[in-house]
PDB file of C-alpha atoms (C1' of nucleotides) in Angstrom:
ATOM      1  CA  MET T   1     110.696  85.790  68.861  1.00 93.00           C
ATOM      2  CA  HIS T   2     110.513  83.108  66.235  1.00 92.00           C
ATOM      3  CA  SER T   3     112.716  84.481  63.510  1.00 95.00           C
ATOM      4  CA  PHE T   4     114.457  87.654  62.510  1.00 96.00           C
ATOM      5  CA  GLU T   5     112.161  88.232  59.536  1.00 96.00           C
ATOM      6  CA  ASN T   6     109.121  87.630  61.665  1.00 96.00           C
ATOM      7  CA  THR T   7     110.129  90.185  64.282  1.00 97.00           C
ATOM      8  CA  ILE T   8     111.097  92.738  61.637  1.00 97.00           C
ATOM      9  CA  GLN T   9     107.689  92.360  60.055  1.00 96.00           C
ATOM     10  CA  LYS T  10     105.990  92.851  63.392  1.00 96.00           C
ATOM     11  CA  LEU T  11     107.951  96.050  63.996  1.00 96.00           C
ATOM     12  CA  ARG T  12     106.899  97.363  60.617  1.00 95.00           C
ATOM     13  CA  SER T  13     103.272  96.451  61.076  1.00 95.00           C
ATOM     14  CA  GLU T  14     103.215  98.209  64.436  1.00 95.00           C
ATOM     15  CA  GLY T  15     104.644 101.339  62.856  1.00 95.00           C
ATOM     16  CA  PHE T  16     108.108 101.224  64.394  1.00 97.00           C
ATOM     17  CA  LYS T  17     111.095 102.282  62.353  1.00 97.00           C
ATOM     18  CA  LEU T  18     113.914  99.925  61.554  1.00 97.00           C
ATOM     19  CA  THR T  19     117.151 101.343  62.824  1.00 97.00           C
ATOM     20  CA  PRO T  20     120.556  99.641  62.938  1.00 97.00           C
ATOM     21  CA  GLN T  21     120.437  99.792  66.737  1.00 97.00           C
ATOM     22  CA  ARG T  22     117.119  97.999  66.922  1.00 98.00           C
ATOM     23  CA  LEU T  23     118.200  95.406  64.414  1.00 98.00           C
ATOM     24  CA  ALA T  24     121.350  94.783  66.451  1.00 98.00           C
ATOM     25  CA  VAL T  25     119.363  94.188  69.631  1.00 98.00           C
ATOM     26  CA  ILE T  26     116.953  91.911  67.807  1.00 98.00           C
ATOM     27  CA  LYS T  27     119.759  89.897  66.229  1.00 98.00           C
ATOM     28  CA  TYR T  28     121.398  89.570  69.607  1.00 97.00           C
ATOM     29  CA  MET T  29     118.249  88.330  71.271  1.00 98.00           C
ATOM     30  CA  ILE T  30     117.066  85.884  68.605  1.00 97.00           C
ATOM     31  CA  GLY T  31     117.644  82.405  69.976  1.00 95.00           C
ATOM     32  CA  ASN T  32     119.585  83.773  72.947  1.00 97.00           C
ATOM     33  CA  LYS T  33     119.217  81.442  75.905  1.00 96.00           C
ATOM     34  CA  SER T  34     121.432  83.331  78.342  1.00 96.00           C
ATOM     35  CA  HIS T  35     118.709  85.622  79.757  1.00 97.00           C
ATOM     36  CA  PRO T  36     120.864  88.733  79.639  1.00 97.00           C
ATOM     37  CA  SER T  37     120.223  91.948  81.539  1.00 97.00           C
ATOM     38  CA  ALA T  38     119.855  95.270  79.730  1.00 97.00           C
ATOM     39  CA  LEU T  39     123.322  96.256  80.882  1.00 96.00           C
ATOM     40  CA  ALA T  40     124.817  92.987  79.641  1.00 96.00           C
ATOM     41  CA  ILE T  41     123.187  93.431  76.243  1.00 97.00           C
ATOM     42  CA  HIS T  42     124.500  96.962  75.994  1.00 97.00           C
ATOM     43  CA  LYS T  43     127.988  95.951  77.094  1.00 94.00           C
ATOM     44  CA  GLU T  44     128.149  93.193  74.520  1.00 95.00           C
ATOM     45  CA  LEU T  45     126.716  95.173  71.605  1.00 96.00           C
ATOM     46  CA  LYS T  46     128.856  98.201  72.337  1.00 94.00           C
ATOM     47  CA  ARG T  47     131.877  96.222  71.229  1.00 93.00           C
ATOM     48  CA  ARG T  48     130.523  96.221  67.698  1.00 93.00           C
ATOM     49  CA  TYR T  49     128.557  99.460  67.841  1.00 94.00           C
ATOM     50  CA  PRO T  50     130.668 101.797  69.955  1.00 93.00           C
ATOM     51  CA  THR T  51     128.207 104.676  69.841  1.00 94.00           C
ATOM     52  CA  LEU T  52     125.230 102.561  70.874  1.00 96.00           C
ATOM     53  CA  SER T  53     123.792 104.092  74.020  1.00 97.00           C
ATOM     54  CA  PHE T  54     122.297 102.276  76.942  1.00 97.00           C
ATOM     55  CA  SER T  55     119.032 104.163  76.695  1.00 97.00           C
ATOM     56  CA  THR T  56     118.568 102.946  73.133  1.00 98.00           C
ATOM     57  CA  VAL T  57     119.027  99.357  74.241  1.00 98.00           C
ATOM     58  CA  TYR T  58     116.690 100.015  77.116  1.00 97.00           C
ATOM     59  CA  ASN T  59     114.042 101.624  74.928  1.00 97.00           C
ATOM     60  CA  THR T  60     114.315  98.859  72.364  1.00 98.00           C
ATOM     61  CA  LEU T  61     113.830  96.194  75.018  1.00 98.00           C
ATOM     62  CA  ASN T  62     110.753  97.982  76.310  1.00 97.00           C
ATOM     63  CA  MET T  63     109.399  98.265  72.803  1.00 97.00           C
ATOM     64  CA  LEU T  64     109.983  94.562  72.099  1.00 97.00           C
ATOM     65  CA  GLN T  65     108.287  93.723  75.353  1.00 96.00           C
ATOM     66  CA  LYS T  66     105.302  95.858  74.455  1.00 95.00           C
ATOM     67  CA  ILE T  67     104.769  94.030  71.180  1.00 95.00           C
ATOM     68  CA  ASP T  68     105.277  90.730  72.957  1.00 96.00           C
ATOM     69  CA  GLU T  69     108.475  89.693  71.228  1.00 97.00           C
ATOM     70  CA  ILE T  70     110.428  89.293  74.447  1.00 97.00           C
ATOM     71  CA  ARG T  71     109.558  89.073  78.107  1.00 95.00           C
ATOM     72  CA  SER T  72     111.307  90.364  81.180  1.00 94.00           C
ATOM     73  CA  ILE T  73     111.947  88.111  84.141  1.00 93.00           C
ATOM     74  CA  HIS T  74     112.885  89.118  87.644  1.00 89.00           C
ATOM     75  CA  VAL T  75     114.635  86.224  89.257  1.00 91.00           C
ATOM     76  CA  PHE T  76     117.253  88.600  90.663  1.00 91.00           C
ATOM     77  CA  ASP T  77     116.382  91.222  93.231  1.00 85.00           C
ATOM     78  CA  ASP T  78     118.302  94.081  91.722  1.00 86.00           C
ATOM     79  CA  HIS T  79     117.799  93.945  87.976  1.00 92.00           C
ATOM     80  CA  LEU T  80     115.637  92.554  85.217  1.00 94.00           C
ATOM     81  CA  ASN T  81     116.636  89.966  82.657  1.00 96.00           C
ATOM     82  CA  TYR T  82     115.213  89.404  79.215  1.00 97.00           C
ATOM     83  CA  ASP T  83     114.049  86.268  77.473  1.00 97.00           C
ATOM     84  CA  PRO T  84     113.241  86.085  73.755  1.00 97.00           C
ATOM     85  CA  ASN T  85     111.055  83.062  74.405  1.00 97.00           C
ATOM     86  CA  THR T  86     107.571  84.302  75.203  1.00 95.00           C
ATOM     87  CA  GLU T  87     106.009  80.852  75.264  1.00 93.00           C
ATOM     88  CA  PRO T  88     104.884  79.792  78.750  1.00 89.00           C
ATOM     89  CA  HIS T  89     107.815  78.191  80.524  1.00 93.00           C
ATOM     90  CA  ILE T  90     109.548  78.444  83.852  1.00 93.00           C
ATOM     91  CA  HIS T  91     113.025  79.322  85.027  1.00 95.00           C
ATOM     92  CA  PHE T  92     115.617  77.764  87.215  1.00 96.00           C
ATOM     93  CA  LEU T  93     118.138  80.039  88.900  1.00 95.00           C
ATOM     94  CA  CYS T  94     121.355  78.428  90.066  1.00 95.00           C
ATOM     95  CA  SER T  95     122.624  79.864  93.345  1.00 91.00           C
ATOM     96  CA  LYS T  96     126.152  78.737  92.539  1.00 91.00           C
ATOM     97  CA  CYS T  97     126.741  80.061  89.023  1.00 92.00           C
ATOM     98  CA  ASP T  98     123.832  82.524  88.778  1.00 92.00           C
ATOM     99  CA  MET T  99     122.821  81.035  85.472  1.00 94.00           C
ATOM    100  CA  VAL T 100     119.151  80.972  84.478  1.00 96.00           C
ATOM    101  CA  HIS T 101     117.955  77.793  82.797  1.00 96.00           C
ATOM    102  CA  ASP T 102     114.721  77.351  80.884  1.00 96.00           C
ATOM    103  CA  ILE T 103     112.406  74.568  81.892  1.00 95.00           C
ATOM    104  CA  PHE T 104     109.418  73.534  79.875  1.00 93.00           C
ATOM    105  CA  LEU T 105     106.443  71.879  81.424  1.00 85.00           C
ATOM    106  CA  GLU T 106     107.009  68.584  79.644  1.00 85.00           C
ATOM    107  CA  GLN T 107     110.409  68.365  81.379  1.00 83.00           C
ATOM    108  CA  ALA T 108     108.972  69.336  84.729  1.00 83.00           C
ATOM    109  CA  GLU T 109     107.196  66.402  86.210  1.00 84.00           C
ATOM    110  CA  GLY T 110     105.116  67.179  89.272  1.00 85.00           C
ATOM    111  CA  ILE T 111     104.479  70.786  88.330  1.00 89.00           C
ATOM    112  CA  GLN T 112     101.017  71.869  87.507  1.00 88.00           C
ATOM    113  CA  VAL T 113      99.920  75.456  87.438  1.00 90.00           C
ATOM    114  CA  TYR T 114      96.319  76.364  87.285  1.00 84.00           C
ATOM    115  CA  ALA T 115      95.096  79.266  85.186  1.00 79.00           C
ATOM    116  CA  GLY T 116      91.597  80.511  85.742  1.00 89.00           C
ATOM    117  CA  GLU T 117      90.196  81.343  89.134  1.00 92.00           C
ATOM    118  CA  ILE T 118      91.885  80.897  92.478  1.00 93.00           C
ATOM    119  CA  ASP T 119      90.144  81.635  95.746  1.00 92.00           C
ATOM    120  CA  GLY T 120      87.856  84.071  93.945  1.00 94.00           C
ATOM    121  CA  HIS T 121      90.671  85.891  92.142  1.00 95.00           C
ATOM    122  CA  LEU T 122      90.778  85.952  88.355  1.00 96.00           C
ATOM    123  CA  VAL T 123      94.159  84.780  87.065  1.00 95.00           C
ATOM    124  CA  ASP T 124      95.727  86.321  83.969  1.00 93.00           C
ATOM    125  CA  SER T 125      99.259  84.997  84.237  1.00 91.00           C
ATOM    126  CA  TYR T 126     101.745  83.532  86.619  1.00 91.00           C
ATOM    127  CA  GLU T 127     105.436  83.633  87.345  1.00 91.00           C
ATOM    128  CA  LEU T 128     107.194  80.585  88.617  1.00 93.00           C
ATOM    129  CA  PHE T 129     110.856  80.058  89.141  1.00 93.00           C
ATOM    130  CA  PHE T 130     113.005  77.668  91.077  1.00 94.00           C
ATOM    131  CA  LYS T 131     116.231  78.200  92.933  1.00 93.00           C
ATOM    132  CA  GLY T 132     118.853  75.614  93.687  1.00 94.00           C
ATOM    133  CA  THR T 133     121.917  73.999  92.183  1.00 95.00           C
ATOM    134  CA  CYS T 134     121.894  73.434  88.457  1.00 96.00           C
ATOM    135  CA  LYS T 135     122.940  70.220  86.752  1.00 96.00           C
ATOM    136  CA  ASP T 136     126.292  71.680  85.713  1.00 95.00           C
ATOM    137  CA  CYS T 137     127.187  72.739  89.255  1.00 95.00           C
ATOM    138  CA  ARG T 138     126.148  69.599  91.087  1.00 88.00           C
TER     139      ARG T 138
ATOM    140  CA  MET R   1     106.445  85.133 112.881  1.00 93.00           C
ATOM    141  CA  HIS R   2     104.092  83.329 115.190  1.00 92.00           C
ATOM    142  CA  SER R   3     103.883  85.661 118.151  1.00 95.00           C
ATOM    143  CA  PHE R   4     105.579  88.699 119.569  1.00 96.00           C
ATOM    144  CA  GLU R   5     107.072  86.774 122.488  1.00 96.00           C
ATOM    145  CA  ASN R   6     108.305  84.068 120.172  1.00 96.00           C
ATOM    146  CA  THR R   7     110.124  86.480 117.907  1.00 97.00           C
ATOM    147  CA  ILE R   8     111.601  88.393 120.854  1.00 97.00           C
ATOM    148  CA  GLN R   9     112.962  85.175 122.242  1.00 96.00           C
ATOM    149  CA  LYS R  10     114.517  84.286 118.921  1.00 96.00           C
ATOM    150  CA  LEU R  11     116.227  87.671 118.748  1.00 96.00           C
ATOM    151  CA  ARG R  12     117.660  87.158 122.227  1.00 96.00           C
ATOM    152  CA  SER R  13     118.837  83.634 121.520  1.00 95.00           C
ATOM    153  CA  GLU R  14     120.590  84.803 118.373  1.00 95.00           C
ATOM    154  CA  GLY R  15     122.390  87.503 120.332  1.00 95.00           C
ATOM    155  CA  PHE R  16     120.554  90.522 118.936  1.00 97.00           C
ATOM    156  CA  LYS R  17     119.748  93.428 121.216  1.00 97.00           C
ATOM    157  CA  LEU R  18     116.208  94.506 121.874  1.00 97.00           C
ATOM    158  CA  THR R  19     115.794  98.109 120.881  1.00 97.00           C
ATOM    159  CA  PRO R  20     112.578 100.141 120.730  1.00 97.00           C
ATOM    160  CA  GLN R  21     113.047 100.488 116.978  1.00 97.00           C
ATOM    161  CA  ARG R  22     113.272  96.752 116.449  1.00 98.00           C
ATOM    162  CA  LEU R  23     110.317  96.098 118.691  1.00 98.00           C
ATOM    163  CA  ALA R  24     108.303  98.632 116.728  1.00 98.00           C
ATOM    164  CA  VAL R  25     109.059  96.930 113.427  1.00 98.00           C
ATOM    165  CA  ILE R  26     108.269  93.520 114.877  1.00 98.00           C
ATOM    166  CA  LYS R  27     104.969  94.715 116.349  1.00 98.00           C
ATOM    167  CA  TYR R  28     104.074  96.248 113.033  1.00 97.00           C
ATOM    168  CA  MET R  29     104.796  93.086 111.096  1.00 98.00           C
ATOM    169  CA  ILE R  30     103.143  90.567 113.423  1.00 97.00           C
ATOM    170  CA  GLY R  31      99.996  89.378 111.696  1.00 95.00           C
ATOM    171  CA  ASN R  32     100.361  92.017 108.994  1.00 97.00           C
ATOM    172  CA  LYS R  33      98.800  90.780 105.768  1.00 96.00           C
ATOM    173  CA  SER R  34      99.419  93.882 103.666  1.00 96.00           C
ATOM    174  CA  HIS R  35     102.889  92.884 102.413  1.00 97.00           C
ATOM    175  CA  PRO R  36     104.396  96.323 102.957  1.00 97.00           C
ATOM    176  CA  SER R  37     107.601  97.601 101.399  1.00 97.00           C
ATOM    177  CA  ALA R  38     110.496  98.828 103.532  1.00 97.00           C
ATOM    178  CA  LEU R  39     109.597 102.404 102.658  1.00 96.00           C
ATOM    179  CA  ALA R  40     105.953 101.879 103.580  1.00 96.00           C
ATOM    180  CA  ILE R  41     106.915 100.408 106.932  1.00 97.00           C
ATOM    181  CA  HIS R  42     109.207 103.324 107.644  1.00 97.00           C
ATOM    182  CA  LYS R  43     106.616 105.863 106.565  1.00 95.00           C
ATOM    183  CA  GLU R  44     103.996 104.337 108.817  1.00 95.00           C
ATOM    184  CA  LEU R  45     106.195 103.881 111.865  1.00 96.00           C
ATOM    185  CA  LYS R  46     107.711 107.330 111.581  1.00 94.00           C
ATOM    186  CA  ARG R  47     104.369 108.779 112.568  1.00 93.00           C
ATOM    187  CA  ARG R  48     104.806 107.308 116.022  1.00 93.00           C
ATOM    188  CA  TYR R  49     108.599 107.307 116.161  1.00 94.00           C
ATOM    189  CA  PRO R  50     109.623 110.515 114.413  1.00 94.00           C
ATOM    190  CA  THR R  51     113.357 109.886 114.752  1.00 94.00           C
ATOM    191  CA  LEU R  52     113.206 106.375 113.349  1.00 96.00           C
ATOM    192  CA  SER R  53     115.491 106.228 110.361  1.00 97.00           C
ATOM    193  CA  PHE R  54     114.955 104.297 107.203  1.00 97.00           C
ATOM    194  CA  SER R  55     118.226 102.450 107.516  1.00 97.00           C
ATOM    195  CA  THR R  56     117.187 101.094 110.893  1.00 98.00           C
ATOM    196  CA  VAL R  57     113.980  99.735 109.417  1.00 98.00           C
ATOM    197  CA  TYR R  58     115.964  98.366 106.521  1.00 97.00           C
ATOM    198  CA  ASN R  59     118.551  96.729 108.771  1.00 97.00           C
ATOM    199  CA  THR R  60     115.865  95.304 111.023  1.00 98.00           C
ATOM    200  CA  LEU R  61     114.060  93.750 108.075  1.00 98.00           C
ATOM    201  CA  ASN R  62     117.272  92.179 106.862  1.00 97.00           C
ATOM    202  CA  MET R  63     117.971  90.843 110.320  1.00 97.00           C
ATOM    203  CA  LEU R  64     114.478  89.367 110.627  1.00 97.00           C
ATOM    204  CA  GLN R  65     114.891  87.804 107.239  1.00 96.00           C
ATOM    205  CA  LYS R  66     118.204  86.284 108.241  1.00 95.00           C
ATOM    206  CA  ILE R  67     116.685  84.566 111.268  1.00 96.00           C
ATOM    207  CA  ASP R  68     113.758  83.462 109.139  1.00 96.00           C
ATOM    208  CA  GLU R  69     111.076  85.484 110.876  1.00 97.00           C
ATOM    209  CA  ILE R  70     109.957  87.244 107.721  1.00 97.00           C
ATOM    210  CA  ARG R  71     110.484  86.734 104.020  1.00 95.00           C
ATOM    211  CA  SER R  72     110.871  89.169 101.181  1.00 95.00           C
ATOM    212  CA  ILE R  73     108.824  88.825  98.021  1.00 93.00           C
ATOM    213  CA  HIS R  74     109.413  90.481  94.691  1.00 89.00           C
ATOM    214  CA  VAL R  75     106.143  90.610  92.859  1.00 92.00           C
ATOM    215  CA  PHE R  76     106.861  94.201  91.834  1.00 91.00           C
ATOM    216  CA  ASP R  77     109.717  95.065  89.510  1.00 85.00           C
ATOM    217  CA  ASP R  78     111.080  97.998  91.404  1.00 86.00           C
ATOM    218  CA  HIS R  79     110.974  97.149  95.077  1.00 92.00           C
ATOM    219  CA  LEU R  80     110.745  94.352  97.583  1.00 94.00           C
ATOM    220  CA  ASN R  81     107.854  93.635  99.902  1.00 96.00           C
ATOM    221  CA  TYR R  82     107.882  91.808 103.200  1.00 97.00           C
ATOM    222  CA  ASP R  83     105.711  89.038 104.538  1.00 97.00           C
ATOM    223  CA  PRO R  84     105.701  87.909 108.189  1.00 97.00           C
ATOM    224  CA  ASN R  85     104.347  84.552 107.092  1.00 97.00           C
ATOM    225  CA  THR R  86     107.295  82.289 106.278  1.00 95.00           C
ATOM    226  CA  GLU R  87     105.181  79.174 105.775  1.00 92.00           C
ATOM    227  CA  PRO R  88     105.146  78.023 102.150  1.00 89.00           C
ATOM    228  CA  HIS R  89     102.360  79.841 100.350  1.00 93.00           C
ATOM    229  CA  ILE R  90     101.875  81.754  97.154  1.00 93.00           C
ATOM    230  CA  HIS R  91     100.858  85.281  96.250  1.00 95.00           C
ATOM    231  CA  PHE R  92      98.309  86.890  94.042  1.00 96.00           C
ATOM    232  CA  LEU R  93      99.024  90.372  92.730  1.00 95.00           C
ATOM    233  CA  CYS R  94      96.047  92.402  91.565  1.00 95.00           C
ATOM    234  CA  SER R  95      96.809  94.531  88.509  1.00 92.00           C
ATOM    235  CA  LYS R  96      93.936  96.858  89.382  1.00 91.00           C
ATOM    236  CA  CYS R  97      94.537  97.706  93.045  1.00 92.00           C
ATOM    237  CA  ASP R  98      98.151  96.484  93.381  1.00 92.00           C
ATOM    238  CA  MET R  99      97.219  94.548  96.470  1.00 95.00           C
ATOM    239  CA  VAL R 100      99.014  91.294  97.258  1.00 96.00           C
ATOM    240  CA  HIS R 101      96.834  88.475  98.547  1.00 96.00           C
ATOM    241  CA  ASP R 102      98.032  85.319 100.247  1.00 96.00           C
ATOM    242  CA  ILE R 103      96.952  82.004  98.832  1.00 95.00           C
ATOM    243  CA  PHE R 104      97.527  78.731 100.595  1.00 93.00           C
ATOM    244  CA  LEU R 105      97.822  75.494  98.741  1.00 85.00           C
ATOM    245  CA  GLU R 106      94.616  74.078 100.171  1.00 85.00           C
ATOM    246  CA  GLN R 107      92.733  77.002  98.593  1.00 82.00           C
ATOM    247  CA  ALA R 108      94.547  76.618  95.314  1.00 83.00           C
ATOM    248  CA  GLU R 109      93.089  73.713  93.456  1.00 84.00           C
ATOM    249  CA  GLY R 110      95.030  72.660  90.401  1.00 85.00           C
ATOM    250  CA  ILE R 111      98.362  73.937  91.655  1.00 89.00           C
ATOM    251  CA  GLN R 112     101.090  71.511  92.356  1.00 88.00           C
ATOM    252  CA  VAL R 113     104.707  72.453  92.730  1.00 89.00           C
ATOM    253  CA  TYR R 114     107.365  69.863  92.790  1.00 84.00           C
ATOM    254  CA  ALA R 115     110.360  70.160  95.091  1.00 78.00           C
ATOM    255  CA  GLY R 116     113.309  67.891  94.453  1.00 89.00           C
ATOM    256  CA  GLU R 117     114.886  67.491  91.067  1.00 92.00           C
ATOM    257  CA  ILE R 118     113.812  69.058  87.808  1.00 93.00           C
ATOM    258  CA  ASP R 119     115.510  68.290  84.520  1.00 93.00           C
ATOM    259  CA  GLY R 120     118.679  67.433  86.398  1.00 94.00           C
ATOM    260  CA  HIS R 121     118.677  70.567  88.550  1.00 96.00           C
ATOM    261  CA  LEU R 122     118.486  70.300  92.331  1.00 96.00           C
ATOM    262  CA  VAL R 123     115.644  72.421  93.697  1.00 95.00           C
ATOM    263  CA  ASP R 124     115.970  74.247  97.022  1.00 93.00           C
ATOM    264  CA  SER R 125     112.995  76.580  96.841  1.00 90.00           C
ATOM    265  CA  TYR R 126     110.559  78.150  94.470  1.00 91.00           C
ATOM    266  CA  GLU R 127     108.693  81.382  93.977  1.00 91.00           C
ATOM    267  CA  LEU R 128     105.248  81.364  92.500  1.00 93.00           C
ATOM    268  CA  PHE R 129     102.879  84.239  92.121  1.00 93.00           C
ATOM    269  CA  PHE R 130      99.835  84.991  90.073  1.00 94.00           C
ATOM    270  CA  LYS R 131      98.712  88.187  88.437  1.00 93.00           C
ATOM    271  CA  GLY R 132      95.173  89.148  87.572  1.00 95.00           C
ATOM    272  CA  THR R 133      92.099  90.778  89.037  1.00 96.00           C
ATOM    273  CA  CYS R 134      91.414  90.099  92.682  1.00 96.00           C
ATOM    274  CA  LYS R 135      88.032  89.161  94.101  1.00 96.00           C
ATOM    275  CA  ASP R 136      87.446  92.665  95.457  1.00 95.00           C
ATOM    276  CA  CYS R 137      88.091  94.320  92.085  1.00 95.00           C
ATOM    277  CA  ARG R 138      86.068  91.983  89.926  1.00 88.00           C
TER     278      ARG R 138
ATOM    279  C1'  DG X   1     132.549  99.875 129.913  1.00 80.01           C
ATOM    280  C1'  DT X   2     132.026  97.371 125.700  1.00 80.01           C
ATOM    281  C1'  DC X   3     129.987  96.199 121.794  1.00 80.01           C
ATOM    282  C1'  DC X   4     126.059  96.648 119.100  1.00 80.01           C
ATOM    283  C1'  DT X   5     122.749  99.755 117.107  1.00 80.01           C
ATOM    284  C1'  DT X   6     120.927 104.066 115.481  1.00 80.01           C
ATOM    285  C1'  DG X   7     120.443 107.974 112.507  1.00 80.01           C
ATOM    286  C1'  DC X   8     122.038 110.842 109.057  1.00 80.01           C
ATOM    287  C1'  DA X   9     123.792 111.373 104.780  1.00 80.01           C
ATOM    288  C1'  DA X  10     125.760 109.893 100.923  1.00 80.01           C
ATOM    289  C1'  DA X  11     126.979 106.138  97.554  1.00 80.01           C
ATOM    290  C1'  DA X  12     125.593 102.568  94.504  1.00 80.01           C
ATOM    291  C1'  DG X  13     123.117 100.503  90.845  1.00 80.01           C
ATOM    292  C1'  DC X  14     119.579  99.894  87.787  1.00 80.01           C
ATOM    293  C1'  DT X  15     115.844 102.217  85.540  1.00 80.01           C
ATOM    294  C1'  DT X  16     113.721 106.139  83.490  1.00 80.01           C
ATOM    295  C1'  DT X  17     113.373 110.683  81.343  1.00 80.01           C
ATOM    296  C1'  DG X  18     114.543 115.352  78.724  1.00 80.01           C
ATOM    297  C1'  DC X  19     116.124 117.225  74.847  1.00 80.01           C
ATOM    298  C1'  DA X  20     118.919 118.597  70.839  1.00 80.01           C
ATOM    299  C1'  DA X  21     120.932 116.311  66.915  1.00 80.01           C
ATOM    300  C1'  DA X  22     120.637 112.680  63.756  1.00 80.01           C
ATOM    301  C1'  DT X  23     118.056 109.407  61.049  1.00 80.01           C
ATOM    302  C1'  DC X  24     114.421 106.643  58.963  1.00 80.01           C
ATOM    303  C1'  DC X  25     110.828 106.524  55.485  1.00 80.01           C
TER     304       DC X  25
ATOM    305  C1'  DG Q   1     110.188 117.112  55.108  1.00 80.01           C
ATOM    306  C1'  DG Q   2     108.101 115.361  59.178  1.00 80.01           C
ATOM    307  C1'  DA Q   3     108.033 112.490  62.840  1.00 80.01           C
ATOM    308  C1'  DT Q   4     110.517 109.140  65.186  1.00 80.01           C
ATOM    309  C1'  DT Q   5     114.714 107.691  67.211  1.00 80.01           C
ATOM    310  C1'  DT Q   6     119.304 108.174  69.040  1.00 80.01           C
ATOM    311  C1'  DG Q   7     122.811 109.427  72.371  1.00 80.01           C
ATOM    312  C1'  DC Q   8     124.238 111.858  76.163  1.00 80.01           C
ATOM    313  C1'  DA Q   9     123.604 113.274  80.547  1.00 80.01           C
ATOM    314  C1'  DA Q  10     121.100 113.748  84.404  1.00 80.01           C
ATOM    315  C1'  DA Q  11     117.295 112.531  87.453  1.00 80.01           C
ATOM    316  C1'  DG Q  12     114.654 109.050  90.112  1.00 80.01           C
ATOM    317  C1'  DC Q  13     114.107 105.274  93.227  1.00 80.01           C
ATOM    318  C1'  DT Q  14     115.115 101.716  96.048  1.00 80.01           C
ATOM    319  C1'  DT Q  15     118.727  99.515  98.259  1.00 80.01           C
ATOM    320  C1'  DT Q  16     123.083  99.555 100.610  1.00 80.01           C
ATOM    321  C1'  DT Q  17     127.018 101.395 103.188  1.00 80.01           C
ATOM    322  C1'  DG Q  18     130.181 104.556 106.370  1.00 80.01           C
ATOM    323  C1'  DC Q  19     130.716 106.492 110.458  1.00 80.01           C
ATOM    324  C1'  DA Q  20     130.171 109.270 114.635  1.00 80.01           C
ATOM    325  C1'  DA Q  21     126.950 109.481 118.461  1.00 80.01           C
ATOM    326  C1'  DG Q  22     123.906 106.973 121.364  1.00 80.01           C
ATOM    327  C1'  DG Q  23     121.986 103.004 123.831  1.00 80.01           C
ATOM    328  C1'  DA Q  24     121.459  98.009 125.499  1.00 80.01           C
ATOM    329  C1'  DC Q  25     123.137  94.806 128.802  1.00 80.01           C
TER     330       DC Q  25
END
DNA sequence: GTCCTTGCAAAAGCTTTGCAAATCC
DNA sequence: GGATTTGCAAAGCTTTTGCAAGGAC
């Protein structure tokens, strides 16, 4: 997700209809760095759109994922979280405050992830995340 | 998990009782490279132990995880899988056959994962897995 | 005998689906 | 107007828990 207009245009070009619910989810996710869960998104948006249903949020997130505008991350065992940044980057999960921080490769000295062929297997993508104590909790 | 005797001894020393159900799970996991889910383990073992309940398998897996004899991995969104190998290694998930392959760092040229401090965050552990097409499916 | 463990069943929680009513274009 | 989308409710799945009966030591 680069900009609101950009995402809207992509929806149109893929033949999806623009509904207030979808626009609300998109607005909420644009630039959002908190990696919210579907439930958290619904809870927050329901304050402004009381009739907004969870399944609509859920369906919208799946749709956005399908057209590559967001990605889901599973750093928690029991639910998925969503990230509007689909550029390759990694995540840091703090065991103390449960916050998920973004880390980009230029900040992450010593990390190098190969993409290509490993032990005969053809690699399409990878998931990497770290656990520990974040800078705010140290 | 290095050997049956080893794991048994660890159970004893930690004060856990040796029950046929626990021994069955341990025997099943020793050297198992298939990364089974809790349900799969139960399904398989139930053939030989018809009264074995799922919750016993589940509790046993949690206990083994607590004493660091197995680890759980979440390469799938909707369930956990278990690996008797607790040495640091990474996983490859095949999108075609859904099989999970082990990869050790010496086989994985180009991969380097830092453990220490990243962008101010203190790192305890990491999870890394690859997705793609495995050597058998290519 | 005592405490831990098992097995059954049900609860919990998130995710997913069915379908009539509403809405976008 | 036609097809998609919404909202509600319920189903699906895996994981987790409660508790009486059973078993290890």
